């Protein structure tokens, strides 16, 4: 298959597919990675995606855990803190800071080690067409002329100005947020007043964001009236509240850029076997740090489904669940970012002042800031891959992620996902019924008793608190179905059996004869 765009989303998608045996060609217009920083933050759910892609250890070496978000008033007094834990439910720090060029380098190094992947840089994709007989044609140009690739599927990871989005006839839905900000990345050895988290200055005349990225790397974002590049003295004035400039040493501006933060979502995310991911599908303001995270969630959701269709002959309807699952979540994150942006920085009128006072009062409610900082992933809505007709217990687990503690198996300590493998899995605290065994066997799911895992009882507690005896986990670790406490079967055993044994089931495990996924010709 073909992936258009070799940014973090496109390369991560290629790595996830490679681990499931799917070959890819990644087309990128730049010869090398983009050298300047852009995205700087990720959460523990995305760290789990990097783990699935096989690059978690490398990412850990460049990541810096952050303590969370602080809201400051115009005089830089703390209004509220939204803490992020040193270890979240996915087994990693809930917020990590990083340098995007370092992330892209480690992703490309991992890509180069995979024989299933090929990166072609310095090319321009000029056409994507869905053929009537199924394959997708991708036309691109390089120094040698025009070329044609025919692939079983195409992932458009080609950003806000996506050629792929135009090719499937998708258009933007405007979610009504647009502001122009100046982003400044600085390297300095000067003393910097940082709490090792993100500062959001709720000043109507000069809203700002500040964060520490690395050992000597910092980022400021300002909403400014001036549209031209800032001179050195103006930069010194802006960063003075954080940096002790009296020591005489200077600072190095790594990058200064102006961005228009927008809130948009594509009206369609796929047509046939052509899919949109990341900024090609959605744009969000940066106020909750979820721009890149949302794109990587897209990759995790769609790649295991594509692999199931291409490698195991699953029904085409499985691919329809990508947009129905991811689009509502992306919209939720964008609306949250817009709401926070307007609450903290929106306008200078009387309504804005009242809004900020209400925000300050709300932040003093006990427990509110802790709850708000927990998790940005609401449960998936009911659908073919998420059962909701639940009688009895387990209702709070379905559609949500399984936690990932460290476990011990055969004397070896590992993260849970490394034990579960890349397919479906069943975690159980009770003996399996024959029908449950049949479901597990039909899906190729590993069955793992939680009592056999050395994890301090955390998984058993999670099942007990959710009033479930067992859960069925999808390859992306979302709970697809449960066995309520005291029951012996999944909540919809008949439905599962029907899906498993129907020729057009999205869960059929019948293998097809592998065919070449890519054919290339030069015009």
Short mmCIF file of C-alpha atoms in Angstrom, two decimals:
data_model
loop_
_atom_site.label_atom_id
_atom_site.label_comp_id
_atom_site.label_asym_id
_atom_site.label_seq_id
_atom_site.Cartn_x
_atom_site.Cartn_y
_atom_site.Cartn_z
CA UNK A 1 0.00 0.00 0.00
CA UNK A 2 1.01 3.66 -0.38
CA UNK A 3 1.35 6.28 2.36
CA UNK A 4 1.47 9.90 1.22
CA UNK A 5 3.57 11.93 3.67
CA UNK A 6 6.54 10.88 5.83
CA UNK A 7 5.83 12.98 8.89
CA UNK A 8 5.35 11.29 12.29
CA UNK A 9 1.83 10.10 11.41
CA UNK A 10 2.78 8.57 8.05
CA UNK A 11 5.94 6.87 9.28
CA UNK A 12 4.24 5.54 12.43
CA UNK A 13 1.46 4.11 10.26
CA UNK A 14 4.08 2.39 8.09
CA UNK A 15 5.79 0.89 11.16
CA UNK A 16 2.47 -0.36 12.58
CA UNK A 17 1.59 -1.98 9.25
CA UNK A 18 5.06 -3.52 8.92
CA UNK A 19 4.68 -5.27 12.27
CA UNK A 20 1.56 -6.89 10.83
CA UNK A 21 3.28 -7.94 7.60
CA UNK A 22 1.89 -5.24 5.30
CA UNK A 23 4.35 -3.72 2.82
CA UNK A 24 4.27 0.02 2.17
CA UNK A 25 5.82 2.68 -0.02
CA UNK A 26 5.98 6.08 1.72
CA UNK A 27 6.07 9.11 -0.60
CA UNK A 28 7.49 12.37 0.77
CA UNK A 29 8.07 15.67 -0.98
CA UNK A 30 11.15 16.57 1.09
CA UNK A 31 14.45 14.75 0.56
CA UNK A 32 15.19 14.81 4.28
CA UNK A 33 13.22 15.45 7.45
CA UNK A 34 12.05 18.97 8.23
CA UNK A 35 14.74 20.35 10.58
CA UNK A 36 12.70 22.81 12.68
CA UNK A 37 10.54 21.93 15.72
CA UNK A 38 6.76 21.96 15.48
CA UNK A 39 4.90 19.49 17.72
CA UNK A 40 6.39 19.31 21.23
CA UNK A 41 4.00 17.33 23.44
CA UNK A 42 2.40 13.90 23.61
CA UNK A 43 0.40 11.89 26.13
CA UNK A 44 0.60 8.41 27.61
CA UNK A 45 -1.88 6.95 25.12
CA UNK A 46 0.41 7.97 22.26
CA UNK A 47 3.44 6.61 24.13
CA UNK A 48 1.56 3.31 24.04
CA UNK A 49 1.19 3.68 20.26
CA UNK A 50 4.96 4.20 19.96
CA UNK A 51 5.34 1.00 21.96
CA UNK A 52 3.14 -0.83 19.45
CA UNK A 53 5.24 0.63 16.62
CA UNK A 54 8.43 -0.66 18.23
CA UNK A 55 10.05 2.72 19.01
CA UNK A 56 9.10 3.32 22.65
CA UNK A 57 12.60 2.82 24.07
CA UNK A 58 14.10 5.22 21.54
CA UNK A 59 11.38 7.78 22.24
CA UNK A 60 11.90 7.49 26.01
CA UNK A 61 15.53 8.56 25.47
CA UNK A 62 14.46 11.91 23.93
CA UNK A 63 11.30 12.59 25.97
CA UNK A 64 10.98 14.78 29.04
CA UNK A 65 8.02 14.20 31.40
CA UNK A 66 5.97 17.32 32.20
CA UNK A 67 3.98 18.06 35.32
CA UNK A 68 0.85 19.36 33.60
CA UNK A 69 -0.76 22.73 32.81
CA UNK A 70 -0.93 25.92 34.87
CA UNK A 71 -3.28 28.80 34.22
CA UNK A 72 -1.70 32.17 35.05
CA UNK A 73 -3.34 35.57 35.20
CA UNK A 74 -1.93 38.69 33.54
CA UNK A 75 0.51 39.17 36.46
CA UNK A 76 1.64 35.54 36.21
CA UNK A 77 -0.09 34.48 39.41
CA UNK A 78 -1.26 30.86 39.39
CA UNK A 79 -5.02 30.54 38.94
CA UNK A 80 -5.11 26.76 38.72
CA UNK A 81 -3.02 23.65 38.03
CA UNK A 82 -4.09 20.67 35.94
CA UNK A 83 -1.68 17.96 37.11
CA UNK A 84 -0.51 15.09 34.93
CA UNK A 85 0.73 11.91 36.60
CA UNK A 86 4.25 10.54 36.33
CA UNK A 87 2.61 7.30 35.20
CA UNK A 88 -0.83 7.23 33.64
CA UNK A 89 -3.15 4.29 32.96
CA UNK A 90 -1.29 3.43 29.76
CA UNK A 91 1.93 2.89 31.70
CA UNK A 92 3.79 6.09 30.76
CA UNK A 93 3.98 9.73 31.91
CA UNK A 94 0.69 11.43 31.10
CA UNK A 95 2.51 14.30 29.36
CA UNK A 96 5.93 14.15 27.67
CA UNK A 97 7.80 16.94 25.90
CA UNK A 98 10.05 16.24 22.91
CA UNK A 99 11.76 17.80 19.91
CA UNK A 100 9.96 16.88 16.67
CA UNK A 101 13.10 16.61 14.49
CA UNK A 102 14.50 14.08 16.99
CA UNK A 103 11.23 12.14 16.90
CA UNK A 104 11.18 12.12 13.10
CA UNK A 105 14.79 10.95 12.94
CA UNK A 106 14.20 7.98 15.23
CA UNK A 107 11.02 7.07 13.32
CA UNK A 108 12.86 7.14 10.00
CA UNK A 109 15.74 5.11 11.43
CA UNK A 110 13.19 2.50 12.52
CA UNK A 111 11.58 2.64 9.07
CA UNK A 112 14.93 1.98 7.40
CA UNK A 113 15.29 -1.21 9.47
CA UNK A 114 12.00 -2.65 8.20
CA UNK A 115 12.22 -4.58 4.91
CA UNK A 116 8.47 -4.14 4.46
CA UNK A 117 8.87 -0.35 4.11
CA UNK A 118 10.34 1.84 1.39
CA UNK A 119 10.70 5.63 1.66
CA UNK A 120 10.86 7.65 -1.55
CA UNK A 121 11.82 11.27 -0.83
CA UNK A 122 11.90 14.31 -3.09
CA UNK A 123 8.68 13.38 -4.90
CA UNK A 124 5.47 15.25 -5.61
CA UNK A 125 2.19 13.34 -5.55
CA UNK A 126 -0.01 14.75 -8.32
CA UNK A 127 -2.91 12.31 -8.42
CA UNK A 128 -4.78 9.69 -6.38
CA UNK A 129 -7.54 7.75 -8.12
CA UNK A 130 -9.71 4.89 -6.93
CA UNK A 131 -10.01 2.29 -9.70
CA UNK A 132 -13.31 0.60 -10.43
CA UNK A 133 -11.77 -2.85 -9.86
CA UNK A 134 -10.45 -2.00 -6.40
CA UNK A 135 -6.77 -0.94 -6.55
CA UNK A 136 -5.82 2.72 -6.04
CA UNK A 137 -3.59 4.54 -8.53
CA UNK A 138 -1.08 7.08 -7.20
CA UNK A 139 0.79 9.29 -9.64
CA UNK A 140 3.92 11.14 -8.54
CA UNK A 141 6.80 13.06 -10.08
CA UNK A 142 10.49 13.10 -9.26
CA UNK A 143 13.69 14.14 -11.06
CA UNK A 144 13.35 11.18 -13.41
CA UNK A 145 9.82 11.91 -14.55
CA UNK A 146 6.31 10.74 -13.73
CA UNK A 147 5.55 7.40 -12.08
CA UNK A 148 2.46 5.35 -11.33
CA UNK A 149 1.91 3.15 -8.29
CA UNK A 150 -1.05 0.81 -7.96
CA UNK A 151 -1.81 -0.16 -4.39
CA UNK A 152 -4.46 -1.96 -2.39
CA UNK A 153 -4.97 1.13 -0.21
CA UNK A 154 -3.67 4.67 0.31
CA UNK A 155 -3.22 6.59 3.55
CA UNK A 156 -3.20 10.37 3.07
CA UNK A 157 -0.89 11.74 5.78
CA UNK A 158 -0.03 14.81 3.72
CA UNK A 159 -1.07 17.64 6.01
CA UNK A 160 -3.47 20.56 5.92
CA UNK A 161 -2.99 21.13 2.17
CA UNK A 162 -3.61 17.46 1.42
CA UNK A 163 -3.67 16.29 -2.18
CA UNK A 164 -5.34 13.12 -0.93
CA UNK A 165 -8.19 15.06 0.66
CA UNK A 166 -8.87 16.83 -2.62
CA UNK A 167 -8.73 13.50 -4.46
CA UNK A 168 -11.61 12.00 -2.44
CA UNK A 169 -13.68 15.17 -2.69
CA UNK A 170 -13.54 16.01 1.02
CA UNK A 171 -14.01 19.60 2.17
CA UNK A 172 -13.39 21.36 5.47
CA UNK A 173 -16.07 21.94 8.07
CA UNK A 174 -15.13 25.15 9.90
CA UNK A 175 -15.47 24.83 13.69
CA UNK A 176 -15.14 28.60 14.10
CA UNK A 177 -11.79 29.33 15.61
CA UNK A 178 -9.00 31.27 13.91
CA UNK A 179 -6.20 33.20 15.61
CA UNK A 180 -2.73 34.24 14.49
CA UNK A 181 0.08 33.43 16.92
CA UNK A 182 3.86 33.83 16.92
CA UNK A 183 5.82 30.74 17.98
CA UNK A 184 9.37 31.17 19.27
CA UNK A 185 11.75 28.29 20.02
CA UNK A 186 14.82 29.28 22.05
CA UNK A 187 17.98 27.57 23.23
CA UNK A 188 19.65 29.21 26.24
CA UNK A 189 21.86 28.50 29.25
CA UNK A 190 20.32 31.42 31.16
CA UNK A 191 18.31 30.72 34.33
CA UNK A 192 14.69 30.15 33.30
CA UNK A 193 11.76 30.14 35.72
CA UNK A 194 9.98 26.92 34.80
CA UNK A 195 7.81 24.57 36.82
CA UNK A 196 8.53 21.72 34.35
CA UNK A 197 5.07 21.97 32.87
CA UNK A 198 3.09 24.25 30.55
CA UNK A 199 2.16 27.82 31.49
CA UNK A 200 -0.93 29.34 29.87
CA UNK A 201 -1.13 33.09 30.48
CA UNK A 202 -4.79 34.17 30.51
CA UNK A 203 -4.11 37.80 29.64
CA UNK A 204 -6.61 39.35 27.19
CA UNK A 205 -4.05 41.89 25.97
CA UNK A 206 -1.20 39.39 25.52
CA UNK A 207 -2.16 35.71 25.92
CA UNK A 208 0.84 33.40 25.88
CA UNK A 209 1.97 29.82 26.31
CA UNK A 210 5.34 28.73 27.70
CA UNK A 211 6.92 25.30 28.11
CA UNK A 212 10.29 23.65 28.60
CA UNK A 213 11.05 21.18 25.82
CA UNK A 214 14.53 19.90 26.66
CA UNK A 215 17.60 20.48 28.78
CA UNK A 216 18.22 23.96 27.32
CA UNK A 217 15.26 24.28 24.93
CA UNK A 218 12.14 26.36 25.54
CA UNK A 219 9.07 27.41 23.57
CA UNK A 220 6.92 30.54 23.80
CA UNK A 221 3.72 31.20 21.88
CA UNK A 222 2.23 34.70 21.84
CA UNK A 223 -0.88 36.15 20.28
CA UNK A 224 0.48 39.46 19.01
CA UNK A 225 -0.89 42.32 16.98
CA UNK A 226 2.29 42.79 14.95
CA UNK A 227 2.53 40.53 11.91
CA UNK A 228 6.21 41.00 11.05
CA UNK A 229 9.18 39.12 12.46
CA UNK A 230 10.20 40.28 15.93
CA UNK A 231 13.62 41.83 16.46
CA UNK A 232 16.00 40.79 19.22
CA UNK A 233 14.97 43.50 21.66
CA UNK A 234 11.28 42.73 21.23
CA UNK A 235 11.98 39.05 21.89
CA UNK A 236 13.90 39.92 25.06
CA UNK A 237 10.92 41.95 26.24
CA UNK A 238 8.47 39.10 25.64
CA UNK A 239 10.44 36.36 27.39
CA UNK A 240 11.71 38.55 30.27
CA UNK A 241 8.98 37.35 32.72
CA UNK A 242 10.51 33.86 32.54
CA UNK A 243 14.20 34.39 31.74
CA UNK A 244 16.75 36.07 34.00
CA UNK A 245 18.35 38.36 31.41
CA UNK A 246 20.42 40.21 34.02
CA UNK A 247 23.16 37.56 33.89
CA UNK A 248 24.40 38.95 30.61
CA UNK A 249 24.41 35.72 28.64
CA UNK A 250 22.35 35.62 25.47
CA UNK A 251 19.87 33.21 23.90
CA UNK A 252 19.72 31.52 20.51
CA UNK A 253 16.46 31.68 18.56
CA UNK A 254 16.08 28.25 16.97
CA UNK A 255 12.92 29.22 15.15
CA UNK A 256 10.48 32.10 14.94
CA UNK A 257 7.32 31.49 12.94
CA UNK A 258 3.82 32.83 12.64
CA UNK A 259 0.92 30.39 12.57
CA UNK A 260 -2.80 30.74 12.11
CA UNK A 261 -4.40 28.33 14.58
CA UNK A 262 -7.60 26.92 13.08
CA UNK A 263 -10.31 24.45 14.07
CA UNK A 264 -11.49 22.34 11.14
CA UNK A 265 -12.55 18.80 10.37
CA UNK A 266 -13.00 17.10 7.00
CA UNK A 267 -16.55 16.17 6.08
CA UNK A 268 -15.38 12.73 4.91
CA UNK A 269 -12.32 10.76 6.00
CA UNK A 270 -12.24 8.08 3.35
CA UNK A 271 -13.59 6.96 0.02
CA UNK A 272 -13.15 3.31 -0.87
CA UNK A 273 -9.60 2.34 0.04
CA UNK A 274 -8.30 5.92 0.36
CA UNK A 275 -8.09 7.29 3.93
CA UNK A 276 -7.22 10.64 5.52
CA UNK A 277 -5.11 10.83 8.70
CA UNK A 278 -3.73 13.63 10.87
CA UNK A 279 -3.85 17.21 9.60
CA UNK A 280 -5.32 15.99 6.32
CA UNK A 281 -8.47 15.07 8.29
CA UNK A 282 -8.55 17.58 11.17
CA UNK A 283 -6.91 20.78 12.45
CA UNK A 284 -6.98 21.83 16.09
CA UNK A 285 -5.68 24.80 18.07
CA UNK A 286 -2.78 23.74 20.32
CA UNK A 287 -4.30 24.60 23.71
CA UNK A 288 -4.64 21.00 24.91
CA UNK A 289 -1.56 19.67 23.09
CA UNK A 290 -3.44 17.13 20.97
CA UNK A 291 -2.62 18.00 17.35
CA UNK A 292 -0.04 15.30 16.66
CA UNK A 293 -1.62 12.97 19.22
CA UNK A 294 -4.88 12.90 17.25
CA UNK A 295 -3.05 11.96 14.05
CA UNK A 296 -1.20 9.13 15.74
CA UNK A 297 -4.49 7.85 17.16
CA UNK A 298 -5.79 7.83 13.58
CA UNK A 299 -2.85 5.68 12.51
CA UNK A 300 -3.33 3.21 15.35
CA UNK A 301 -7.04 2.84 14.64
CA UNK A 302 -6.89 2.33 10.88
CA UNK A 303 -3.73 0.24 10.51
CA UNK A 304 -4.83 -2.87 12.41
CA UNK A 305 -8.12 -2.86 10.49
CA UNK A 306 -6.35 -2.54 7.13
CA UNK A 307 -3.98 -5.35 8.07
CA UNK A 308 -6.94 -7.53 9.03
CA UNK A 309 -8.53 -6.93 5.62
CA UNK A 310 -5.37 -7.21 3.52
CA UNK A 311 -3.67 -10.08 5.34
CA UNK A 312 -6.55 -12.10 6.79
CA UNK A 313 -9.39 -11.53 4.37
CA UNK A 314 -11.63 -9.63 6.77
CA UNK A 315 -14.74 -8.00 5.39
CA UNK A 316 -14.46 -4.58 3.80
CA UNK A 317 -17.03 -3.22 6.26
CA UNK A 318 -14.37 -3.31 8.94
CA UNK A 319 -12.75 -0.28 7.26
CA UNK A 320 -15.96 1.74 7.61
CA UNK A 321 -15.44 1.81 11.37
CA UNK A 322 -12.33 4.00 11.06
CA UNK A 323 -14.21 7.23 10.39
CA UNK A 324 -17.17 6.37 12.62
CA UNK A 325 -14.84 5.79 15.58
CA UNK A 326 -12.18 8.43 15.06
CA UNK A 327 -14.16 11.38 13.76
CA UNK A 328 -16.30 11.92 16.91
CA UNK A 329 -13.18 11.74 19.07
CA UNK A 330 -11.31 14.24 16.90
CA UNK A 331 -14.29 16.60 17.02
CA UNK A 332 -14.40 16.25 20.82
CA UNK A 333 -10.70 17.17 21.14
CA UNK A 334 -11.01 20.14 18.78
CA UNK A 335 -14.03 21.51 20.64
CA UNK A 336 -12.20 21.10 23.94
CA UNK A 337 -9.19 22.99 22.54
CA UNK A 338 -11.43 25.75 21.19
CA UNK A 339 -13.28 26.05 24.51
CA UNK A 340 -10.04 26.31 26.45
CA UNK A 341 -8.66 28.81 23.96
CA UNK A 342 -11.67 31.10 24.23
CA UNK A 343 -11.90 30.71 28.01
CA UNK A 344 -8.25 31.62 28.49
CA UNK A 345 -7.53 34.08 25.71
CA UNK A 346 -10.73 34.98 23.90
CA UNK A 347 -11.22 38.68 23.53
CA UNK A 348 -11.05 41.79 25.69
CA UNK A 349 -14.73 42.62 26.12
CA UNK A 350 -16.83 42.39 29.27
CA UNK A 351 -18.04 38.89 28.45
CA UNK A 352 -14.44 37.68 28.21
CA UNK A 353 -13.64 39.16 31.62
CA UNK A 354 -16.66 37.42 33.16
CA UNK A 355 -15.66 34.17 31.47
CA UNK A 356 -12.18 34.32 32.99
CA UNK A 357 -13.57 35.05 36.46
CA UNK A 358 -15.88 32.04 36.16
CA UNK A 359 -12.93 29.94 35.01
CA UNK A 360 -10.87 31.05 38.01
CA UNK A 361 -13.71 30.23 40.40
CA UNK A 362 -14.32 26.83 38.79
CA UNK A 363 -10.65 25.94 39.09
CA UNK A 364 -10.93 26.28 42.87
CA UNK A 365 -13.56 23.53 43.10
CA UNK A 366 -11.89 20.58 44.90
CA UNK A 367 -10.99 17.74 42.56
CA UNK A 368 -12.04 19.53 39.35
CA UNK A 369 -8.55 20.24 38.04
CA UNK A 370 -7.42 16.68 38.76
CA UNK A 371 -10.43 15.24 36.93
CA UNK A 372 -9.95 17.59 33.97
CA UNK A 373 -6.35 16.49 33.55
CA UNK A 374 -6.92 12.77 33.46
CA UNK A 375 -7.70 11.52 29.99
CA UNK A 376 -8.73 13.07 26.69
CA UNK A 377 -10.17 9.85 25.24
CA UNK A 378 -13.89 9.36 25.88
CA UNK A 379 -15.32 5.89 25.36
CA UNK A 380 -15.99 4.88 21.77
CA UNK A 381 -19.63 4.87 20.75
CA UNK A 382 -21.43 1.58 20.19
CA UNK A 383 -20.79 -0.04 16.83
CA UNK A 384 -19.68 -3.25 15.12
CA UNK A 385 -16.48 -3.27 17.17
CA UNK A 386 -17.92 -2.00 20.45
CA UNK A 387 -20.81 -3.84 22.10
CA UNK A 388 -23.12 -1.79 24.30
CA UNK A 389 -26.20 -3.97 24.86
CA UNK A 390 -25.01 -4.89 28.32
CA UNK A 391 -27.08 -6.52 31.01
CA UNK A 392 -25.46 -6.53 34.41
CA UNK A 393 -21.90 -5.34 34.98
CA UNK A 394 -19.14 -4.16 32.67
CA UNK A 395 -20.96 -1.13 31.31
CA UNK A 396 -18.17 1.27 32.31
CA UNK A 397 -15.44 -0.73 30.54
CA UNK A 398 -16.75 -1.19 27.01
CA UNK A 399 -15.28 1.23 24.47
CA UNK A 400 -12.50 2.30 26.82
CA UNK A 401 -8.84 1.37 26.93
CA UNK A 402 -7.52 -1.45 29.05
CA UNK A 403 -4.88 -0.15 31.49
CA UNK A 404 -1.32 -1.29 30.94
CA UNK A 405 0.60 -2.26 34.09
CA UNK A 406 3.93 -4.01 34.21
CA UNK A 407 3.39 -7.78 34.46
CA UNK A 408 5.60 -10.80 35.10
CA UNK A 409 5.27 -13.86 32.87
CA UNK A 410 7.59 -16.87 33.19
CA UNK A 411 9.89 -14.79 35.35
CA UNK A 412 10.17 -12.01 32.77
CA UNK A 413 8.95 -8.50 33.54
CA UNK A 414 7.22 -6.78 30.64
CA UNK A 415 4.55 -4.26 29.74
CA UNK A 416 1.13 -5.85 29.29
CA UNK A 417 0.83 -5.12 25.55
CA UNK A 418 4.10 -6.91 24.85
CA UNK A 419 2.54 -10.01 26.40
CA UNK A 420 -0.81 -9.67 24.60
CA UNK A 421 0.68 -9.56 21.09
CA UNK A 422 -0.71 -7.73 18.06
CA UNK A 423 -4.14 -9.38 17.74
CA UNK A 424 -7.29 -9.67 19.85
CA UNK A 425 -6.89 -10.83 23.45
CA UNK A 426 -9.09 -12.03 26.29
CA UNK A 427 -8.28 -11.08 29.88
CA UNK A 428 -10.23 -13.23 32.29
CA UNK A 429 -10.65 -13.65 36.03
CA UNK A 430 -12.99 -16.67 35.67
CA UNK A 431 -13.06 -20.00 33.80
CA UNK A 432 -13.96 -19.74 30.13
CA UNK A 433 -17.26 -21.04 28.82
CA UNK A 434 -17.32 -23.02 25.55
CA UNK A 435 -18.85 -20.08 23.65
CA UNK A 436 -16.22 -17.70 24.99
CA UNK A 437 -13.50 -20.12 23.94
CA UNK A 438 -15.06 -20.27 20.47
CA UNK A 439 -15.02 -16.48 20.15
CA UNK A 440 -11.39 -16.32 21.27
CA UNK A 441 -10.37 -19.10 18.89
CA UNK A 442 -12.19 -17.56 15.95
CA UNK A 443 -10.46 -14.23 16.48
CA UNK A 444 -7.06 -15.74 17.06
CA UNK A 445 -7.13 -14.10 20.50
CA UNK A 446 -4.71 -14.95 23.28
CA UNK A 447 -6.52 -15.90 26.49
CA UNK A 448 -4.70 -14.68 29.57
CA UNK A 449 -5.92 -15.25 33.14
CA UNK A 450 -5.18 -12.09 35.12
CA UNK A 451 -4.35 -14.18 38.18
CA UNK A 452 -1.38 -15.58 36.29
CA UNK A 453 0.16 -12.16 35.74
CA UNK A 454 2.41 -10.69 38.39
CA UNK A 455 0.89 -7.19 38.40
CA UNK A 456 0.01 -6.55 42.06
CA UNK A 457 -3.61 -7.43 41.30
CA UNK A 458 -4.24 -4.24 39.31
CA UNK A 459 -5.90 -5.99 36.37
CA UNK A 460 -8.04 -8.12 38.69
CA UNK A 461 -9.04 -4.95 40.56
CA UNK A 462 -9.86 -3.22 37.27
CA UNK A 463 -12.16 -6.09 36.25
CA UNK A 464 -13.76 -6.23 39.68
CA UNK A 465 -14.37 -2.47 39.79
CA UNK A 466 -15.90 -2.72 36.31
CA UNK A 467 -18.10 -5.64 37.49
CA UNK A 468 -16.73 -7.92 34.78
CA UNK A 469 -15.29 -11.45 34.83
CA UNK A 470 -13.55 -11.08 31.45
CA UNK A 471 -13.00 -8.59 28.65
CA UNK A 472 -12.34 -8.93 24.94
CA UNK A 473 -9.61 -6.51 23.84
CA UNK A 474 -9.20 -5.31 20.28
CA UNK A 475 -5.69 -5.06 18.80
CA UNK A 476 -5.66 -1.35 19.77
CA UNK A 477 -6.44 -2.37 23.40
CA UNK A 478 -9.97 -0.97 23.41
CA UNK A 479 -12.47 -3.15 25.27
CA UNK A 480 -14.80 -4.54 22.60
CA UNK A 481 -17.02 -6.65 24.89
CA UNK A 482 -17.26 -7.93 28.44
CA UNK A 483 -18.41 -10.94 30.40
CA UNK A 484 -20.45 -9.34 33.21
CA UNK A 485 -19.69 -10.56 36.74
CA UNK A 486 -21.54 -13.79 37.43
CA UNK A 487 -22.14 -14.51 33.74
CA UNK A 488 -20.25 -17.02 31.61
CA UNK A 489 -20.51 -15.40 28.19
CA UNK A 490 -19.96 -12.13 26.40
CA UNK A 491 -22.93 -9.78 26.48
CA UNK A 492 -23.87 -10.61 22.89
CA UNK A 493 -22.58 -14.14 22.30
CA UNK A 494 -25.08 -14.83 19.54
CA UNK A 495 -24.08 -11.64 17.77
CA UNK A 496 -20.40 -12.47 18.03
CA UNK A 497 -20.99 -15.98 16.73
CA UNK A 498 -22.92 -14.56 13.81
CA UNK A 499 -20.11 -12.16 12.98
CA UNK A 500 -17.50 -14.88 13.25
CA UNK A 501 -19.23 -17.42 11.05
CA UNK A 502 -20.75 -15.18 8.39
CA UNK A 503 -18.82 -14.88 5.17
CA UNK A 504 -19.12 -11.11 5.24
CA UNK A 505 -18.15 -10.81 8.88
CA UNK A 506 -15.67 -8.08 9.76
CA UNK A 507 -14.07 -10.66 12.07
CA UNK A 508 -13.56 -13.57 9.70
CA UNK A 509 -10.11 -15.11 10.11
CA UNK A 510 -10.04 -16.90 6.77
CA UNK A 511 -6.73 -16.20 5.04
CA UNK A 512 -6.55 -15.18 1.43
CA UNK A 513 -3.70 -15.95 -0.90
CA UNK A 514 -1.25 -13.11 -0.54
CA UNK A 515 -0.92 -11.03 -3.65
CA UNK A 516 1.58 -8.30 -4.53
CA UNK A 517 0.43 -5.17 -2.73
CA UNK A 518 2.24 -2.74 -4.97
CA UNK A 519 2.90 -2.53 -8.67
CA UNK A 520 4.95 0.31 -10.11
CA UNK A 521 5.37 1.63 -13.62
CA UNK A 522 7.26 4.61 -14.98
CA UNK A 523 5.67 6.80 -17.56
#
